[in-house]
CSV table of C-alpha atoms in Angstrom, one decimal:
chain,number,residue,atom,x,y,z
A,1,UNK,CA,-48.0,72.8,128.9
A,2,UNK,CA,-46.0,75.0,131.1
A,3,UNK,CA,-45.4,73.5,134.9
A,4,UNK,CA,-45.7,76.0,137.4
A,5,UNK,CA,-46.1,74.8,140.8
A,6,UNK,CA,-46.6,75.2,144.5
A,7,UNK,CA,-46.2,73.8,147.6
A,8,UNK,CA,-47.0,73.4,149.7
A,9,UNK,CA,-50.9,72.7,148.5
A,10,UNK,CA,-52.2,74.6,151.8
A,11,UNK,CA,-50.5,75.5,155.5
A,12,UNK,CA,-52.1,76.4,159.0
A,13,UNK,CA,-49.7,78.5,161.4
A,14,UNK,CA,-50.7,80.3,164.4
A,15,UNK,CA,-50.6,84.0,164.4
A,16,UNK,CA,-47.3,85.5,164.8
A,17,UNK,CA,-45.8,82.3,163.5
A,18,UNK,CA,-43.1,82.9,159.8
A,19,UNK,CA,-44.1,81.0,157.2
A,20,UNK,CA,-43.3,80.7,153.6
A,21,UNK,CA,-43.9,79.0,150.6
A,22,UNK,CA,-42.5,78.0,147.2
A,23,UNK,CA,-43.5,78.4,143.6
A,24,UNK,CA,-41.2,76.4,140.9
A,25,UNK,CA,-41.5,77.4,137.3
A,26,UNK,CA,-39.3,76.4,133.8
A,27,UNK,CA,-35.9,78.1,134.6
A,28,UNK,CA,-35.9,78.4,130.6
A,29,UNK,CA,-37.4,81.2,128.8
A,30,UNK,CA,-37.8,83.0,131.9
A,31,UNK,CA,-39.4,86.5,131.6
A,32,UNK,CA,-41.6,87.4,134.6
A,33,UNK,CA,-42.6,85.9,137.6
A,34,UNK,CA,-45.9,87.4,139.6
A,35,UNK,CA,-47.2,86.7,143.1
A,36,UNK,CA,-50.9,87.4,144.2
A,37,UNK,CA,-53.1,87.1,147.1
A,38,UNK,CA,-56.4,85.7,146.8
A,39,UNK,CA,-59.3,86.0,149.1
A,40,UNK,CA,-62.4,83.6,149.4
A,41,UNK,CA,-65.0,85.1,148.0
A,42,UNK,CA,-62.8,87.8,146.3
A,43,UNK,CA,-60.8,88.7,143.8
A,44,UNK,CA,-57.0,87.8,142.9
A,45,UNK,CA,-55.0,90.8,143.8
A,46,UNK,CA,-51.5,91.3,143.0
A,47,UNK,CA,-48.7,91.7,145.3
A,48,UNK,CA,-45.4,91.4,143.3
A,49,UNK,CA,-43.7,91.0,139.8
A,50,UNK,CA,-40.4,89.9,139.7
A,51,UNK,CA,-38.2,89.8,136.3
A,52,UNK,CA,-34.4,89.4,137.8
A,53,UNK,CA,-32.7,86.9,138.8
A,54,UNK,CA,-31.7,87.5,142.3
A,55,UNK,CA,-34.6,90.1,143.2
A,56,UNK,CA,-36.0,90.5,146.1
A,57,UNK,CA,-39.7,92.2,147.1
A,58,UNK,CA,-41.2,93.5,150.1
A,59,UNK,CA,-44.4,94.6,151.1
A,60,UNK,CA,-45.0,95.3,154.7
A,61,UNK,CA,-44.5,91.5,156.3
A,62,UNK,CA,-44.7,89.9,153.0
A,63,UNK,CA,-42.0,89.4,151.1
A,64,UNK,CA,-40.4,87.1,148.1
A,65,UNK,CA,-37.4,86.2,146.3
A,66,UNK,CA,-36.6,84.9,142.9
A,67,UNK,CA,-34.1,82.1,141.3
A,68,UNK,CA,-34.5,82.4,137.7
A,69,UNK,CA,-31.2,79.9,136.8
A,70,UNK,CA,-33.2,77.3,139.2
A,71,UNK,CA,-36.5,78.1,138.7
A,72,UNK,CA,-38.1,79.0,141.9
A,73,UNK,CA,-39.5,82.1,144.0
A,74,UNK,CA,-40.2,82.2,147.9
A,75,UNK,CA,-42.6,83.9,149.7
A,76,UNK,CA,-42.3,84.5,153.0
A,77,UNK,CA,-44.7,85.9,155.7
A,78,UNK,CA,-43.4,87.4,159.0
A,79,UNK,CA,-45.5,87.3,162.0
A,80,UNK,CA,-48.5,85.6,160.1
A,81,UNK,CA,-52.2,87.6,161.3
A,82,UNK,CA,-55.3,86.1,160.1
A,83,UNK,CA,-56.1,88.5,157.6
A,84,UNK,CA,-53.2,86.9,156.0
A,85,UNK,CA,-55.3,84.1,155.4
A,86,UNK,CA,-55.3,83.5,152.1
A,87,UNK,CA,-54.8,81.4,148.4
A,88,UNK,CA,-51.4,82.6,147.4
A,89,UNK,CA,-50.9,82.1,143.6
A,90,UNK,CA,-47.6,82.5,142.0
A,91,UNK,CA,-47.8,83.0,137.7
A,92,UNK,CA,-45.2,82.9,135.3
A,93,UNK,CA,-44.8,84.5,132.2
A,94,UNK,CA,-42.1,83.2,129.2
A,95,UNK,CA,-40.3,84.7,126.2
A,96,UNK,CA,-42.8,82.9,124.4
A,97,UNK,CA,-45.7,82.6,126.7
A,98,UNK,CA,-48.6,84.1,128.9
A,99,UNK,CA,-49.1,84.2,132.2
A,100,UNK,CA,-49.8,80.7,133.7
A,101,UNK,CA,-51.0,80.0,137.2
A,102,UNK,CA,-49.9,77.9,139.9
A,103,UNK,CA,-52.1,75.6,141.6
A,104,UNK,CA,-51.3,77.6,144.9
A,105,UNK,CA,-50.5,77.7,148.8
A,106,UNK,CA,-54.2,78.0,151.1
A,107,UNK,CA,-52.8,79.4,154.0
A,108,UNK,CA,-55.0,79.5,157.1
A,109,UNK,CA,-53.8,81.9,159.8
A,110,UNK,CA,-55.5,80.8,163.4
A,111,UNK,CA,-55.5,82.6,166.5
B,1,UNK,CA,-64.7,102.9,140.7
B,2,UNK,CA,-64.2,99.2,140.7
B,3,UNK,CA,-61.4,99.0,137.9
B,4,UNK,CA,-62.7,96.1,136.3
B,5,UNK,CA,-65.8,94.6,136.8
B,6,UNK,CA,-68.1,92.5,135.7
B,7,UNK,CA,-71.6,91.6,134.9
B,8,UNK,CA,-73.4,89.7,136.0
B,9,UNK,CA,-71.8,88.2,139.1
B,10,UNK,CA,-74.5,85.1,139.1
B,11,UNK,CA,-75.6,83.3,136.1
B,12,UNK,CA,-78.1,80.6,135.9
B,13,UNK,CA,-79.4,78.7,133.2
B,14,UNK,CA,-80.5,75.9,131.1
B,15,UNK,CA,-78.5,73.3,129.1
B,16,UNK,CA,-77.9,74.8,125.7
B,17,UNK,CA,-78.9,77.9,125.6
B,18,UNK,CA,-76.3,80.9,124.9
B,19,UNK,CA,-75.2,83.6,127.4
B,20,UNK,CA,-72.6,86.6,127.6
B,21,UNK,CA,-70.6,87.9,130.9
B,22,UNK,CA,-69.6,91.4,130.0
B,23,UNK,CA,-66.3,93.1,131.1
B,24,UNK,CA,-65.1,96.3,131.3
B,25,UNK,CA,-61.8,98.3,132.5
B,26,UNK,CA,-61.4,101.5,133.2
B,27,UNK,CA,-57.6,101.3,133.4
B,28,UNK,CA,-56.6,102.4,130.1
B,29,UNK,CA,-54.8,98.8,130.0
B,30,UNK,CA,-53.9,97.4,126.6
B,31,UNK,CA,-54.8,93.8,127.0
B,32,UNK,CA,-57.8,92.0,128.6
B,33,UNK,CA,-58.0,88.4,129.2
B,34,UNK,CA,-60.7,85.6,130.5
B,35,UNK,CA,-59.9,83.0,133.0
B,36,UNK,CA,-61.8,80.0,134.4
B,37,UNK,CA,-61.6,78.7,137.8
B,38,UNK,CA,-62.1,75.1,137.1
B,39,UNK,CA,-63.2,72.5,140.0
B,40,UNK,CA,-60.1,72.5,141.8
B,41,UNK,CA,-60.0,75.9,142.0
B,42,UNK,CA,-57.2,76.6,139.5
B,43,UNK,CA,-57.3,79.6,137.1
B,44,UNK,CA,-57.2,78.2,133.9
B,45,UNK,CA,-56.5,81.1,131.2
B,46,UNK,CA,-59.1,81.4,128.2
B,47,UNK,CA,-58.2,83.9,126.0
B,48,UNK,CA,-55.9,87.2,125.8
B,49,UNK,CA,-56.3,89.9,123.9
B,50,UNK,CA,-55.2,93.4,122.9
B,51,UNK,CA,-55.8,95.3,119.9
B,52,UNK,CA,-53.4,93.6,118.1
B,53,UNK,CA,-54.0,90.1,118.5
B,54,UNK,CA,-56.2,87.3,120.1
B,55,UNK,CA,-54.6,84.5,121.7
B,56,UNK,CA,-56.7,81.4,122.2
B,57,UNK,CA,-55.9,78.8,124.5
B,58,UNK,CA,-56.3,75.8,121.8
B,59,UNK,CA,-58.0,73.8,124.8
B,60,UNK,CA,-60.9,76.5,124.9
B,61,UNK,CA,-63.7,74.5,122.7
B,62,UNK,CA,-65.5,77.1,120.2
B,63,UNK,CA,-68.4,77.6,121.6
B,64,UNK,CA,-66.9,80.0,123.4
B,65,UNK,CA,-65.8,83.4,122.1
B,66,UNK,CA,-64.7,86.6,122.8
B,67,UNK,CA,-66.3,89.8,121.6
B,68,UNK,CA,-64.3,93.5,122.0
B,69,UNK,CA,-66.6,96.0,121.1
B,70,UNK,CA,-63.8,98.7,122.1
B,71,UNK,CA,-59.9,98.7,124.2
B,72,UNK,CA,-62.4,98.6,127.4
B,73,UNK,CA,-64.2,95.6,127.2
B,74,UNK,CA,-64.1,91.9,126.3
B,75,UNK,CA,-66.9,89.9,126.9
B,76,UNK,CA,-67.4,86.6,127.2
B,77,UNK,CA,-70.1,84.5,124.6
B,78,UNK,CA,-70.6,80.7,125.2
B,79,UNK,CA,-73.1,79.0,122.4
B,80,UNK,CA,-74.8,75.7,123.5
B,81,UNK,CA,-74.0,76.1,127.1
B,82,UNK,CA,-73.3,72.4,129.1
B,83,UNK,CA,-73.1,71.1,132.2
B,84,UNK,CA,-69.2,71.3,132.1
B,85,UNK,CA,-69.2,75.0,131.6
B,86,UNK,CA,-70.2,75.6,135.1
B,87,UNK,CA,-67.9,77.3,136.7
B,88,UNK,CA,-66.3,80.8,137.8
B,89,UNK,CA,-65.0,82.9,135.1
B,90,UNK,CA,-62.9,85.9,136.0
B,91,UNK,CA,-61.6,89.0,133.8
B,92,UNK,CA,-58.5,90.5,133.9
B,93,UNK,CA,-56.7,93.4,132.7
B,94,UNK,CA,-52.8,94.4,132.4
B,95,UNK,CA,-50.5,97.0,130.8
B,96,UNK,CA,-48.5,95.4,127.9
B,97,UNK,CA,-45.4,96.4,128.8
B,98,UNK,CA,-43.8,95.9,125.1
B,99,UNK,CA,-44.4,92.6,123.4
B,100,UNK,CA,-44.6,90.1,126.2
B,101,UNK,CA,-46.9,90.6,129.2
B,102,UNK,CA,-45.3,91.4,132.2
B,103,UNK,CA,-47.8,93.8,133.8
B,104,UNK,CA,-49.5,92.5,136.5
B,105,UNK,CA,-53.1,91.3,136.5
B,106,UNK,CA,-56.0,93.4,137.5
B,107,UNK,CA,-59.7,91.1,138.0
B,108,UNK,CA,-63.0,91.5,138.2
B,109,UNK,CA,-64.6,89.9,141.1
B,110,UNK,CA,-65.6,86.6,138.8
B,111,UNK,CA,-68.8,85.4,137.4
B,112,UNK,CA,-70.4,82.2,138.5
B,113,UNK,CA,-72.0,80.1,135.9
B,114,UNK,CA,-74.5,77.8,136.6
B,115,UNK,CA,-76.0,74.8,133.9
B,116,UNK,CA,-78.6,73.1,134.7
């Protein structure tokens, strides 16, 4: 069983307020590491996929970084709005393994 | 187009009877793949498969089991349905990107399964 996990479990900022959040996966094996955003009442959609160590992602105010030789990948959000309220799930794929989830971050963005 | 999607989004229905949620994508991806959202709302995954193999999550019990009539589909069959199996089951979809999986994940909105 593959431990891929998040924290923190779930965050409330204030809009315009920087957040971000951290997903820790096996540092061996590495082969892929995925961030998406998940909606109540939607679907999981997917914002990144990382494979290198030291790569770094952006998407208009959300971005993320990965550490495969210590196992961990940030995501940060700058000037949080509440349409960026949100699960965040990180996944990790291995050499030898699919895609497992995270338990992931509930952020709630408030006014 | 919805690129994958599912049917039917609700599902209710009687301790042990059987049922099927359908999938389909129309992304030309090469493998498909079932999750479940259990009660604590983590995505738990079921099964993957392309044309080439099926994976099987060995905590999946066999009651359940998936059917691929074609690339484009993969549904979902559960025998003797129980109270346990409620839940929210989602498709996905990704591009096999040469051996392992690195594509990302396309869903369908999720199916909600009831047992009474």
């Amino acid at each position: 069983i593959l431990n891929v996990e998040q924290s923190p479990q779930s965050l409330h900022v204030q809009e315009g307020d920087s957040t971000n959040f951290t997903c820790s996966f096996p540092s061996s094996n590495f082969y892929a590491l995925h961030w998406y955003r998940w909606e109540t009442a939607k679907s999981p959609e997917a914002l990144f996929v990382m494979t290198l160590n030291g790569d770094e992602k952006k998407k208009g105010r959300i971005s993320a970084t990965l550490n495969t030789k210590e196992g961990y990948s940030y995501l940060y959000i700058k000037g949080s709005q509440p349409e960026d309220s949100a699960t965040y799930l990180c996944a990790f794929t291995g050499t030898a393994s699919k895609l497992t989830f995270g338990t992931g971050t509930r952020l709630q963005v408030t006014l | 187009d919805t690129a994958v999607s599912q049917t039917p989004k609700y599902l209710v229905t009687q301790m042990g009877n059987d049922k099927s949620i359908k999938c389909e994508q129309n992304l030309g991806h090469d493998t498909m793949y079932w999750y479940k959202q259990d009660s604590k709302k983590f995505l738990k995954i079921m099964f993957s498969y392309n044309n080439k193999e099926l994976i099987i999550n060995e905590t999946v019990p066999n009651r359940f089991s998936p059917k691929s009539p074609d690339k484009a589909h993969l549904n979902l069959h559960i025998n003797s349905l129980e109270l346990g199996d409620s839940a929210v089951y989602f498709c996905a979809s990704s591009q096999d990107l040469g051996g392992v999986d690195t594509g990302e994940l396309f869903f369908g909105e999720g199916s909600r399964l009831t047992v009474l």
